[in-house]
PDB file of C-alpha atoms in Angstrom:
ATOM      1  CA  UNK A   1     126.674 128.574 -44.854  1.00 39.00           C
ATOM      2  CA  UNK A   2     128.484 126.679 -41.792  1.00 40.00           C
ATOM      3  CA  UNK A   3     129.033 122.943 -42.910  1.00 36.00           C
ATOM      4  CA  UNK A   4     129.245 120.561 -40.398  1.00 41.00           C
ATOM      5  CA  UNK A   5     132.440 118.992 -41.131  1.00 38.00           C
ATOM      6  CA  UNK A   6     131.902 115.748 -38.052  1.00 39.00           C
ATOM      7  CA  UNK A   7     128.573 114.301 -40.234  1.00 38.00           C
ATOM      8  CA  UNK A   8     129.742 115.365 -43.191  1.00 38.00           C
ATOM      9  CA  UNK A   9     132.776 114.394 -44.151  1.00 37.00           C
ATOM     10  CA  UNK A  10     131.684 111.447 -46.785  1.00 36.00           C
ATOM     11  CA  UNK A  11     130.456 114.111 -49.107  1.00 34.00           C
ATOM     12  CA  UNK A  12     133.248 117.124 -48.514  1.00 36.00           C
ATOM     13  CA  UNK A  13     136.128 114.669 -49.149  1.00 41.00           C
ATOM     14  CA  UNK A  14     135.944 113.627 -52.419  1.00 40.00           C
ATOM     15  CA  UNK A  15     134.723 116.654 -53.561  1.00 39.00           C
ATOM     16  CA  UNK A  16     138.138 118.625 -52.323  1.00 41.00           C
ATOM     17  CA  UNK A  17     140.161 115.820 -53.828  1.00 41.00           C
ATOM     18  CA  UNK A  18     138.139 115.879 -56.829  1.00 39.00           C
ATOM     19  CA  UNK A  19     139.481 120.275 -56.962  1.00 38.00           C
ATOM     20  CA  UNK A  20     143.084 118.710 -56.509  1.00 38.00           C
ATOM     21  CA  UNK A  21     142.862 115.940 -58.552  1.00 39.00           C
ATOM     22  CA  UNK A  22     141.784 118.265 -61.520  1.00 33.00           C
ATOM     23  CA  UNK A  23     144.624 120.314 -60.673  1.00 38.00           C
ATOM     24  CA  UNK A  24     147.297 117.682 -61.182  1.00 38.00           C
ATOM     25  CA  UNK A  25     145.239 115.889 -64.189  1.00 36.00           C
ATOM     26  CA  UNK A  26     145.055 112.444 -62.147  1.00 36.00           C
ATOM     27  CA  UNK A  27     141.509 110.284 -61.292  1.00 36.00           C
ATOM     28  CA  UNK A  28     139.437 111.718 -59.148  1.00 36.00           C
ATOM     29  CA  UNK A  29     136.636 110.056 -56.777  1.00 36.00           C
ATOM     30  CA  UNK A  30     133.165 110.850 -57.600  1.00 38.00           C
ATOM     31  CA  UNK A  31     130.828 111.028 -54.745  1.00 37.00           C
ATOM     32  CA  UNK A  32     128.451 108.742 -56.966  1.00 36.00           C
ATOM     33  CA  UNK A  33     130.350 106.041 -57.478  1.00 34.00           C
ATOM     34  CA  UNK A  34     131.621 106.298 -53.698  1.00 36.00           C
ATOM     35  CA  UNK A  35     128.137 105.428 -52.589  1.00 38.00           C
ATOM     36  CA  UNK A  36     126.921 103.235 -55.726  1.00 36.00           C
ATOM     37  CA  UNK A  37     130.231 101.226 -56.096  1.00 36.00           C
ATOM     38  CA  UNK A  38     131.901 101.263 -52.590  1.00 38.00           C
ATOM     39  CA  UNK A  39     133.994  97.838 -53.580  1.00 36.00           C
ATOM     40  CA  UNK A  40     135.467  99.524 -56.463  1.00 36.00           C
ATOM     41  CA  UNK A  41     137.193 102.039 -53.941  1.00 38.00           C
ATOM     42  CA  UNK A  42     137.065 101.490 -50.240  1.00 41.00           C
ATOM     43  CA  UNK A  43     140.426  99.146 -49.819  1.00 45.00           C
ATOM     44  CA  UNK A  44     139.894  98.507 -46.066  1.00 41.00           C
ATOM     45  CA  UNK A  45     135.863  96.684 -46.275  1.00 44.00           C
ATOM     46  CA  UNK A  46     134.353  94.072 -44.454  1.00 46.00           C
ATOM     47  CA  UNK A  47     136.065  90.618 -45.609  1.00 44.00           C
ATOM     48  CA  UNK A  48     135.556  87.513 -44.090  1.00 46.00           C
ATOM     49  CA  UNK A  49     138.757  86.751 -41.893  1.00 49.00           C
ATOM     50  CA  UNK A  50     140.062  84.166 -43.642  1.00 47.00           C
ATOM     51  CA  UNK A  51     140.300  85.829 -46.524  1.00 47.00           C
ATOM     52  CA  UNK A  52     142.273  88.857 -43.984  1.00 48.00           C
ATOM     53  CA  UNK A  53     144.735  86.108 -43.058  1.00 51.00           C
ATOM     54  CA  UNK A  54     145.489  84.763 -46.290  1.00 48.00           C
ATOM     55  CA  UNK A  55     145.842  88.527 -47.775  1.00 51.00           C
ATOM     56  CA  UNK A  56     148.819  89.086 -44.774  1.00 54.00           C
ATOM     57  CA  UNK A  57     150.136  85.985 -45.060  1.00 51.00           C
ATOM     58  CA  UNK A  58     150.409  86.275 -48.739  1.00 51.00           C
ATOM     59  CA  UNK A  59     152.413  89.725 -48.218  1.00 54.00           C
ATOM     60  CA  UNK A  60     154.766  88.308 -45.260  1.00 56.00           C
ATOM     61  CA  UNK A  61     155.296  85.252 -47.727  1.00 56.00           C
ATOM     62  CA  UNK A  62     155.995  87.236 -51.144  1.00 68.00           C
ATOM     63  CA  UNK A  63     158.430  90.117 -49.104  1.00 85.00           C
ATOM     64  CA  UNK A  64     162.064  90.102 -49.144  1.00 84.00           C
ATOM     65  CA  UNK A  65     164.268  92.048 -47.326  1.00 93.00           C
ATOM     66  CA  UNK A  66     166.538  92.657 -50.131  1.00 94.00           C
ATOM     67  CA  UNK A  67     165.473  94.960 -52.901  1.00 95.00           C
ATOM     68  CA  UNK A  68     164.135  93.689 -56.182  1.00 93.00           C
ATOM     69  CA  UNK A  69     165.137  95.415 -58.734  1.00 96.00           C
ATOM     70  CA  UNK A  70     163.980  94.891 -62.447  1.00 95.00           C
ATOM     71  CA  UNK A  71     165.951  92.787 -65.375  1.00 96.00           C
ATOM     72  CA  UNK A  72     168.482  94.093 -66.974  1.00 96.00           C
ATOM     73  CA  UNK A  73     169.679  92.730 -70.192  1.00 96.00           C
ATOM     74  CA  UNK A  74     173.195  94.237 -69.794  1.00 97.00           C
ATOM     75  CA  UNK A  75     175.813  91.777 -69.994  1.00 97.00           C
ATOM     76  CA  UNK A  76     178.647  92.341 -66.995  1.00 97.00           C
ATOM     77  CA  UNK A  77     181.125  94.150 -69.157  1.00 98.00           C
ATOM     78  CA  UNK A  78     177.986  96.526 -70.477  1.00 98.00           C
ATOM     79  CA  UNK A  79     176.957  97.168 -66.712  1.00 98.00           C
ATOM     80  CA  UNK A  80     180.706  97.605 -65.208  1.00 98.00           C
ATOM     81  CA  UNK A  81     181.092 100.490 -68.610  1.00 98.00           C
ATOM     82  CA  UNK A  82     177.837 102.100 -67.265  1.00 98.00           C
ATOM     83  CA  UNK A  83     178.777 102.718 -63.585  1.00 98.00           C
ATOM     84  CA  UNK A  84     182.181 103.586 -64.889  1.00 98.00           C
ATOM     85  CA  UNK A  85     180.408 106.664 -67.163  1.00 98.00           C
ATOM     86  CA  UNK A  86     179.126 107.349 -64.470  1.00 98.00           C
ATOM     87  CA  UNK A  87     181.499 107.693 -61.822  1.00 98.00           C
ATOM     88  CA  UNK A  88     183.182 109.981 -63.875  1.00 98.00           C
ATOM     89  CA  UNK A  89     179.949 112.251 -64.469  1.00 98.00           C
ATOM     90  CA  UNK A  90     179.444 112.980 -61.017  1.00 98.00           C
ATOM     91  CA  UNK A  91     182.755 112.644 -59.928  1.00 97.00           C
ATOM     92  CA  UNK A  92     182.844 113.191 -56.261  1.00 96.00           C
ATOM     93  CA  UNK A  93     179.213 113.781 -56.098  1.00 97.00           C
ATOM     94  CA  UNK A  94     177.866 110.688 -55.928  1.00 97.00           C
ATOM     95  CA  UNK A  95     179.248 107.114 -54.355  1.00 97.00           C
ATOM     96  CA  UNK A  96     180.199 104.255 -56.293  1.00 97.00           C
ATOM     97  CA  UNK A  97     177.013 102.149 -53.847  1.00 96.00           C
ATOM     98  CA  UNK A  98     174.872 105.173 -55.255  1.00 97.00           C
ATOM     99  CA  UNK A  99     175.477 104.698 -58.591  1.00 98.00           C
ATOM    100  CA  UNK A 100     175.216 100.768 -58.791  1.00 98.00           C
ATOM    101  CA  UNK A 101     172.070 101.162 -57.466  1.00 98.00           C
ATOM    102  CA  UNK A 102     170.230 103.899 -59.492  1.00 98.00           C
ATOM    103  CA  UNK A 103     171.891 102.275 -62.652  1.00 98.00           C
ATOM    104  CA  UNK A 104     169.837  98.958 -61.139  1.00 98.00           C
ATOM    105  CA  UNK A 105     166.971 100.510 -60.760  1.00 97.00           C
ATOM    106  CA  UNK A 106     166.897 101.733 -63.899  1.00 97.00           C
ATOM    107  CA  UNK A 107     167.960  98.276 -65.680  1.00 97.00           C
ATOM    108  CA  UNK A 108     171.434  99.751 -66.302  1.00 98.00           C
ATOM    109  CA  UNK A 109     169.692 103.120 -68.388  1.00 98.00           C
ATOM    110  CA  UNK A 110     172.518 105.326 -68.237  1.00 98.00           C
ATOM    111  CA  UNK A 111     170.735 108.577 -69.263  1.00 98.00           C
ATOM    112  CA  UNK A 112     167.612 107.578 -67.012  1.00 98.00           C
ATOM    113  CA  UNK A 113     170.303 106.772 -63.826  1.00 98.00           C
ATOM    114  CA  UNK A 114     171.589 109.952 -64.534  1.00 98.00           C
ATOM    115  CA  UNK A 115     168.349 111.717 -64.490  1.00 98.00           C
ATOM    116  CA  UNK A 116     166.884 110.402 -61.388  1.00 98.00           C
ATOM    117  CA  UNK A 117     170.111 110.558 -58.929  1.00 98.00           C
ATOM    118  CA  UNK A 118     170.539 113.712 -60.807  1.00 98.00           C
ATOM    119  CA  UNK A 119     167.300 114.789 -58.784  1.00 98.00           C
ATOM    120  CA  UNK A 120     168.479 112.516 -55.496  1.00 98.00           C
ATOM    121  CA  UNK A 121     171.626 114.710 -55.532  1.00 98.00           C
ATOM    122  CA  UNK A 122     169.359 118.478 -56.395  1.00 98.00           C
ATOM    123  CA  UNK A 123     167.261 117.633 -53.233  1.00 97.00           C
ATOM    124  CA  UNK A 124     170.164 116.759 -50.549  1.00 97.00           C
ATOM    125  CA  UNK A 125     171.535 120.452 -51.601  1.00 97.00           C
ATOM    126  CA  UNK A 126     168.171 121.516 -51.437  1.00 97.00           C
ATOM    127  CA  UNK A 127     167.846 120.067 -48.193  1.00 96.00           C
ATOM    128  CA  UNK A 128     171.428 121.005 -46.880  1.00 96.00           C
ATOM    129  CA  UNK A 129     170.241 125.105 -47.061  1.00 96.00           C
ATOM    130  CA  UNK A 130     170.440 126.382 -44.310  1.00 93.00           C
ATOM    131  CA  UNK A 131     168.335 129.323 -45.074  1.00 94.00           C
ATOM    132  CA  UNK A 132     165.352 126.800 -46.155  1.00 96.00           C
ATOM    133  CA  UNK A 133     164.413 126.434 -43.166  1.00 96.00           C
ATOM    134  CA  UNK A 134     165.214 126.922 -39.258  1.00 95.00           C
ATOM    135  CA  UNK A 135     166.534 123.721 -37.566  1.00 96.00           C
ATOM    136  CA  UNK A 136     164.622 124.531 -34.291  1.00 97.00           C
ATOM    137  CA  UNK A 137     161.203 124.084 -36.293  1.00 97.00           C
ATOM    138  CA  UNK A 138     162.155 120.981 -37.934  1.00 97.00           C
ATOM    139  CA  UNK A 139     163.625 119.450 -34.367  1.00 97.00           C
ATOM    140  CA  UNK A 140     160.330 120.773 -32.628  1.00 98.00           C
ATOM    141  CA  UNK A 141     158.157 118.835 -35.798  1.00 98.00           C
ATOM    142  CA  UNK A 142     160.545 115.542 -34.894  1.00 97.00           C
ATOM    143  CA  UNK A 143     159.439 115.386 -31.150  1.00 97.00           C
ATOM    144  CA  UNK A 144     156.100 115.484 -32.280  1.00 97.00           C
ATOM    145  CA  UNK A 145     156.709 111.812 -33.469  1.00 96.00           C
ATOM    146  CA  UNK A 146     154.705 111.895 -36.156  1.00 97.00           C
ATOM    147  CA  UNK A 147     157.056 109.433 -38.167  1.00 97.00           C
ATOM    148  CA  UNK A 148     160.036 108.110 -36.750  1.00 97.00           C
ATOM    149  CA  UNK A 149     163.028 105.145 -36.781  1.00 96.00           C
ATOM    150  CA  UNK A 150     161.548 102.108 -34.927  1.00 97.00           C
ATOM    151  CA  UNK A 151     164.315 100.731 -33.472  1.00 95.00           C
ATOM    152  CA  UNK A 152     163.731  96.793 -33.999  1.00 96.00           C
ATOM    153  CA  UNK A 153     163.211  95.083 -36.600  1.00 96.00           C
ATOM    154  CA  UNK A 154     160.504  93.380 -38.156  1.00 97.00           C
ATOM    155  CA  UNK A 155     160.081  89.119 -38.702  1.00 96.00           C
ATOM    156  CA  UNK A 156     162.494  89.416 -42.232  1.00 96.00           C
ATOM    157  CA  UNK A 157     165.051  91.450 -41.043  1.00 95.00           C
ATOM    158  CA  UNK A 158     163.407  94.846 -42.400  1.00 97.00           C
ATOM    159  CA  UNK A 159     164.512  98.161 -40.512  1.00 97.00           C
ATOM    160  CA  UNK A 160     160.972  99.447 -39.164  1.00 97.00           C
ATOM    161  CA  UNK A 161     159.442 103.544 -40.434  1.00 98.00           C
ATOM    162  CA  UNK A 162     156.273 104.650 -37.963  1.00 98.00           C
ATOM    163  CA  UNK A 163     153.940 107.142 -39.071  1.00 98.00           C
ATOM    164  CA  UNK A 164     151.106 108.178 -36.633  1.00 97.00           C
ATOM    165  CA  UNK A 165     148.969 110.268 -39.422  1.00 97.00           C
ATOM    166  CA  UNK A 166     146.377 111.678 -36.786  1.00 97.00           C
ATOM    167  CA  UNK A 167     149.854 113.199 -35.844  1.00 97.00           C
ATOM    168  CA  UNK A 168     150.173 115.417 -38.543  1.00 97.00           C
ATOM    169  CA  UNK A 169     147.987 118.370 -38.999  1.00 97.00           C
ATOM    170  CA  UNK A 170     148.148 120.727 -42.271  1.00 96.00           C
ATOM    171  CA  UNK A 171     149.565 123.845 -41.510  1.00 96.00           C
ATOM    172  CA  UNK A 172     150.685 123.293 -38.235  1.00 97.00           C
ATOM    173  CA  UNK A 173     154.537 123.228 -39.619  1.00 97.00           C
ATOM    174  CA  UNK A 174     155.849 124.287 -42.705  1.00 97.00           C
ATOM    175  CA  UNK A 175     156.077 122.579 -45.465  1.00 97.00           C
ATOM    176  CA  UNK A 176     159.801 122.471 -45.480  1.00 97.00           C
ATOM    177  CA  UNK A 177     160.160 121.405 -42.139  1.00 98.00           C
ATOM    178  CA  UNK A 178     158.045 118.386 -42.593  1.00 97.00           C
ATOM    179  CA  UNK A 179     160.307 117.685 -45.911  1.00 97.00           C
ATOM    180  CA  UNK A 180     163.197 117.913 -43.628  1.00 97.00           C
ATOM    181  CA  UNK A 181     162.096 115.638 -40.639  1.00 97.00           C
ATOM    182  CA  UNK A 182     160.975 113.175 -43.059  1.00 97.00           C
ATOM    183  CA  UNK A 183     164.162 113.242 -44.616  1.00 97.00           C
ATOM    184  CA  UNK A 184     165.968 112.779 -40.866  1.00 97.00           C
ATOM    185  CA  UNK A 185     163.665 109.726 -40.400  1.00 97.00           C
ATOM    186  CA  UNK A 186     164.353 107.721 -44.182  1.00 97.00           C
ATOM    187  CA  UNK A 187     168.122 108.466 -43.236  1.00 97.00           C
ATOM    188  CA  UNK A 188     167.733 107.012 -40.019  1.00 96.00           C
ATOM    189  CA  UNK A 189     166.784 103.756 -41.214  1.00 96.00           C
ATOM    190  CA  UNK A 190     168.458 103.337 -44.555  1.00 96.00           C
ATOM    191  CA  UNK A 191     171.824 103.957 -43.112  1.00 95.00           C
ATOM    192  CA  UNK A 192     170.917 101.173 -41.139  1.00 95.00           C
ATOM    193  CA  UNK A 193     171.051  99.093 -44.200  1.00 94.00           C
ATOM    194  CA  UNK A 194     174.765  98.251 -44.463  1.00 90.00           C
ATOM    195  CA  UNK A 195     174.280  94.449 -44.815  1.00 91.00           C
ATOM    196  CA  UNK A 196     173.895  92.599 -48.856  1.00 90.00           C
ATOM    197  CA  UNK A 197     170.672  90.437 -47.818  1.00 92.00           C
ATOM    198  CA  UNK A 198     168.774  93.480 -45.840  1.00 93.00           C
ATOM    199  CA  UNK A 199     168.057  96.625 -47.767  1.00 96.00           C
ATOM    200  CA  UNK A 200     164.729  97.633 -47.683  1.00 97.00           C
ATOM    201  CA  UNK A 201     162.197  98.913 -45.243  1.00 97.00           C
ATOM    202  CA  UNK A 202     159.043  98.287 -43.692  1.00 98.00           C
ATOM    203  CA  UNK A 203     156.473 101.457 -42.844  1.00 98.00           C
ATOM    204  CA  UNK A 204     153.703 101.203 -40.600  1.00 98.00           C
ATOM    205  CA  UNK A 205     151.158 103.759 -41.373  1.00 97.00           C
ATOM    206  CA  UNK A 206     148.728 104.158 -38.255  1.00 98.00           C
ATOM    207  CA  UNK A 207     145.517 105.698 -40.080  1.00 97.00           C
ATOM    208  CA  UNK A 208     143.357 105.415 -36.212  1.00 97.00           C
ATOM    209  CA  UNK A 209     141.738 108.960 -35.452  1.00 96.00           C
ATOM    210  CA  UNK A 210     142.847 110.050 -39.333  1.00 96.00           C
ATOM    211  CA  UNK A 211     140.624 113.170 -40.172  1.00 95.00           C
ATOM    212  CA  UNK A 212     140.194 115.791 -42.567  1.00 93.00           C
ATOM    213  CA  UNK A 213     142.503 117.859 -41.187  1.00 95.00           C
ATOM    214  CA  UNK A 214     145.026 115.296 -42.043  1.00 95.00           C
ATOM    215  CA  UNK A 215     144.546 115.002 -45.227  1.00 94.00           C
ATOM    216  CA  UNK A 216     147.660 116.743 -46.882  1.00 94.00           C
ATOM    217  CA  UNK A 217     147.605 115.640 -50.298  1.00 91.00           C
ATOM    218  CA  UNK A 218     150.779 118.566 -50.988  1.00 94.00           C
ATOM    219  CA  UNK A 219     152.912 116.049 -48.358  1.00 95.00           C
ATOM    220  CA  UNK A 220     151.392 112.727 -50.220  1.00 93.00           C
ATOM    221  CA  UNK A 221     153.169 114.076 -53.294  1.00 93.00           C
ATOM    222  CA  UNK A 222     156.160 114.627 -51.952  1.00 96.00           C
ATOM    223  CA  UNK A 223     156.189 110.819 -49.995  1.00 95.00           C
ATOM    224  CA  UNK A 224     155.786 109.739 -53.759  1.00 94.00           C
ATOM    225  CA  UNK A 225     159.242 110.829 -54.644  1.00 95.00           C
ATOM    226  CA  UNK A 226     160.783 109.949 -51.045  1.00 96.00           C
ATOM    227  CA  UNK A 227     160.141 106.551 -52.143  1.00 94.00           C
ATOM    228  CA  UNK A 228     160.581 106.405 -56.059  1.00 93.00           C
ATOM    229  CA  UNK A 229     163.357 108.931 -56.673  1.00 96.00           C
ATOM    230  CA  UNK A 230     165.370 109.752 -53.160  1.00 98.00           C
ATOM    231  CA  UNK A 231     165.182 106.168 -52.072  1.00 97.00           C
ATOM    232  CA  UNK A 232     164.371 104.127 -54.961  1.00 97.00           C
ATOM    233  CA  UNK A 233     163.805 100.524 -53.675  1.00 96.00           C
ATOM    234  CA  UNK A 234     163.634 100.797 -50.646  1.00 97.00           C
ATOM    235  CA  UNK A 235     160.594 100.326 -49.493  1.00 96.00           C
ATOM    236  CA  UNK A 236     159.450  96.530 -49.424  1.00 96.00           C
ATOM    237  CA  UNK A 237     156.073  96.759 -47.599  1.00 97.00           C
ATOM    238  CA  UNK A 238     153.619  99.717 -46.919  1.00 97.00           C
ATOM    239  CA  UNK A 239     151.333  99.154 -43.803  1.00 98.00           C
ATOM    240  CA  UNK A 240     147.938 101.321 -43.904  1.00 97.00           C
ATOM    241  CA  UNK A 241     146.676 100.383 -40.413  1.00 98.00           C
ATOM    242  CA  UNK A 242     142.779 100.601 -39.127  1.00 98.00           C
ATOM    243  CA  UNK A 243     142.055 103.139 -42.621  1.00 96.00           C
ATOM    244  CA  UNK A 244     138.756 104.550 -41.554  1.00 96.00           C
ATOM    245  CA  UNK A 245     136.263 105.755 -44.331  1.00 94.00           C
ATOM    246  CA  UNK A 246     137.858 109.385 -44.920  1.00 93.00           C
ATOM    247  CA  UNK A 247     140.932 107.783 -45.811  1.00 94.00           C
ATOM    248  CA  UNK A 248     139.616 106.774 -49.452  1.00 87.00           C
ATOM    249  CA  UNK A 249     139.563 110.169 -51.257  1.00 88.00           C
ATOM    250  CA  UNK A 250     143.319 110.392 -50.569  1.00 86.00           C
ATOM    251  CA  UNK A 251     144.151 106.760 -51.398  1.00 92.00           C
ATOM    252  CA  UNK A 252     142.404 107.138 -54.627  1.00 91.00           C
ATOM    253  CA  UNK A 253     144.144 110.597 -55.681  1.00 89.00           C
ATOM    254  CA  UNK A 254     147.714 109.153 -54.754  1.00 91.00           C
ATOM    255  CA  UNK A 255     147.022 105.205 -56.011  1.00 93.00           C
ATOM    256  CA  UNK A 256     146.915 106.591 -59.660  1.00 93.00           C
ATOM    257  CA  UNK A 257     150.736 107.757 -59.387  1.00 91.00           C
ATOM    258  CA  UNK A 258     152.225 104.988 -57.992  1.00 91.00           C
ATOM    259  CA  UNK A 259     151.182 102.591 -60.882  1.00 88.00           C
ATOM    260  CA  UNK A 260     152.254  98.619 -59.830  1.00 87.00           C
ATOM    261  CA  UNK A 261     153.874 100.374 -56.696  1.00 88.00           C
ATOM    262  CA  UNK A 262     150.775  99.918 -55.066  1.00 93.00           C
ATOM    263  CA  UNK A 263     151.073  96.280 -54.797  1.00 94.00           C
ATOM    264  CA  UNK A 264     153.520  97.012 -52.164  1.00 95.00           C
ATOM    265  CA  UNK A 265     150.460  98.190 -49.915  1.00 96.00           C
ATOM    266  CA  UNK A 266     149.001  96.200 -47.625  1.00 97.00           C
ATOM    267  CA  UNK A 267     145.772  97.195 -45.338  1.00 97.00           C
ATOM    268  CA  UNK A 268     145.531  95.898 -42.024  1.00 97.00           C
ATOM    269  CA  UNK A 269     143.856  96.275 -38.762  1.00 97.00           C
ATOM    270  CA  UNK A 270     145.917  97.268 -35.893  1.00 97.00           C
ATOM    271  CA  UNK A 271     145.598  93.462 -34.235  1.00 97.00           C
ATOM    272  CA  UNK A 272     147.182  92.315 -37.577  1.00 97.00           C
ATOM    273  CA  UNK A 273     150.339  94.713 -36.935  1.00 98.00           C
ATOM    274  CA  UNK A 274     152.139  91.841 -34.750  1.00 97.00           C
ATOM    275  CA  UNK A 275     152.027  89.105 -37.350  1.00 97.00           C
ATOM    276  CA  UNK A 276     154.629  91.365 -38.788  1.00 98.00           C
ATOM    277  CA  UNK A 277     157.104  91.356 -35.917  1.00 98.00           C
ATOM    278  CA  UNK A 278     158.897  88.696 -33.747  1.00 97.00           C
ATOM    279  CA  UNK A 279     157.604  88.298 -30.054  1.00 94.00           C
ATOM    280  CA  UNK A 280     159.124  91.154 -28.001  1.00 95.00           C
ATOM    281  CA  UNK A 281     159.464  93.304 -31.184  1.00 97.00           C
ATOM    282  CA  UNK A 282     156.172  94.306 -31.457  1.00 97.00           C
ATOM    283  CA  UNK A 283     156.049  98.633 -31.387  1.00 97.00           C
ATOM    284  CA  UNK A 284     154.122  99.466 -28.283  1.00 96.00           C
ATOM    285  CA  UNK A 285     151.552 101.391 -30.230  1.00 95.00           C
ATOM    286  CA  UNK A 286     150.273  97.801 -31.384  1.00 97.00           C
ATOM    287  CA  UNK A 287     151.698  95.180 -28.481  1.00 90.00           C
TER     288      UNK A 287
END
């Protein structure tokens, strides 16, 4: 039977993310409780627009530019013995700025630092093969502009991540060539971030013209650990712009994983992008 995907897509969604869901052992969406208990789910509803404006202004006023990281009860002589074990456990491996800051954001853990720029370090080699992938695909996927370095900044100083999702369609490129140009892009900007009072990002997420077909919950995964493990802290405000209906069987699959993390998400409407940005700053896509 041929299924009409265009009138449709309310019920096929959360029924594939429900498959997937099951298959990872997170939440799922229930098309029941979709229809029955829309508020419980669908982050971008009708709201009055005052209570819009106060949402986004609460955001811009709560950000920071610099990372937060959590309390450690280390005392200074505890923390400097840390990043001194170490430096000598990776040796050469890893920076001295590297380890000061996965030792922060793991309140000065030693064995939990170690483990997670452990993995930092087993993806850059990862990403460094050259047999993982050929560079011409990757630079073809990057011209595509799907995500890429926005070269102003936003109102608090923030280097600026785009993502146009109706831009990326599953299967079009390889897996590892998305991995790759997403990697090129989260370079771009952090090594931007040379400078004690800016460190973290902001990532505008354009959801207009979002479909089915763009709907890879294998790359929504990965994003997780771009942002947790391979830049931990970094990100200091998440942007879903214009999120149409189809949007909310993802959301709800990848919301579960990202625990408090999701705080740092903020759903707008593509006039509200600007509010963000200093007059002349504004990324044409929203000017």
């Amino acid at each position: 039977m041929t299924i009409n995907t265009k009138n449709n897509t309310a019920w096929i969604l959360p029924h594939a993310f429900a498959r997937i869901a099951i298959h990872h052992s997170i939440p799922s969406t229930n098309s029941r409780i979709v229809n029955s208990h829309p508020h419980l789910i669908f982050p971008y509803r009708r709201v009055h627009p005052a209570c819009t404006a106060l949402r986004m202004a609460t955001s811009l006023s709560s950000d920071s530019a610099k990372a937060v990281f959590p309390i450690s009860t280390k005392t200074p002589e505890e923390k400097k013995q840390a990043e001194d074990a170490l430096a000598a456990y990776f040796g050469k491996s890893a920076s001295r700025d590297q380890i000061v800051w996965y030792l922060k954001d793991r309140k000065y853990d030693e064995d939990e630092a170690i483990e997670k720029l452990q993995k930092r370090l087993d993806w850059e080699r990862d990403m460094a093969d050259p047999n993982l992938i050929d560079q011409a695909t990757v630079d073809a996927e990057l011209l595509v502009k799907k995500s890429f370095f926005y070269p102003k900044r936003d109102k608090l100083g923030r280097e600026v991540v785009m993502v146009r999702a109706c831009k990326h369609v599953i299967g079009e490129f390889p897996h590892d060539s998305s991995r790759k140009a997403i990697k090129k892009v989260m370079d771009d900007a952090v090594n931007k971030l040379t400078e004690p009072d800016r460190q973290t990002l902001l990532c505008v997420v354009d959801l207009r013209g979002f479909s089915v077909r763009n709907a890879d919950f294998k790359l929504a995964l990965f994003l997780i650990d771009v942002f947790f493990v391979y830049y931990p802290r970094r990100l200091g405000r998440l942007l879903f712009v214009d999120a149409p209906i189809v949007f909310i069987p993802t959301w709800n699959a990848v919301k579960p994983l990202i625990g408090k993390y999701a705080e740092l998400v903020t759903f707008v409407k593509a006039s509200q992008v600007k509010d963000y940005f200093n007059p002349g700053d504004v990324p044409p896509d929203f000017a």
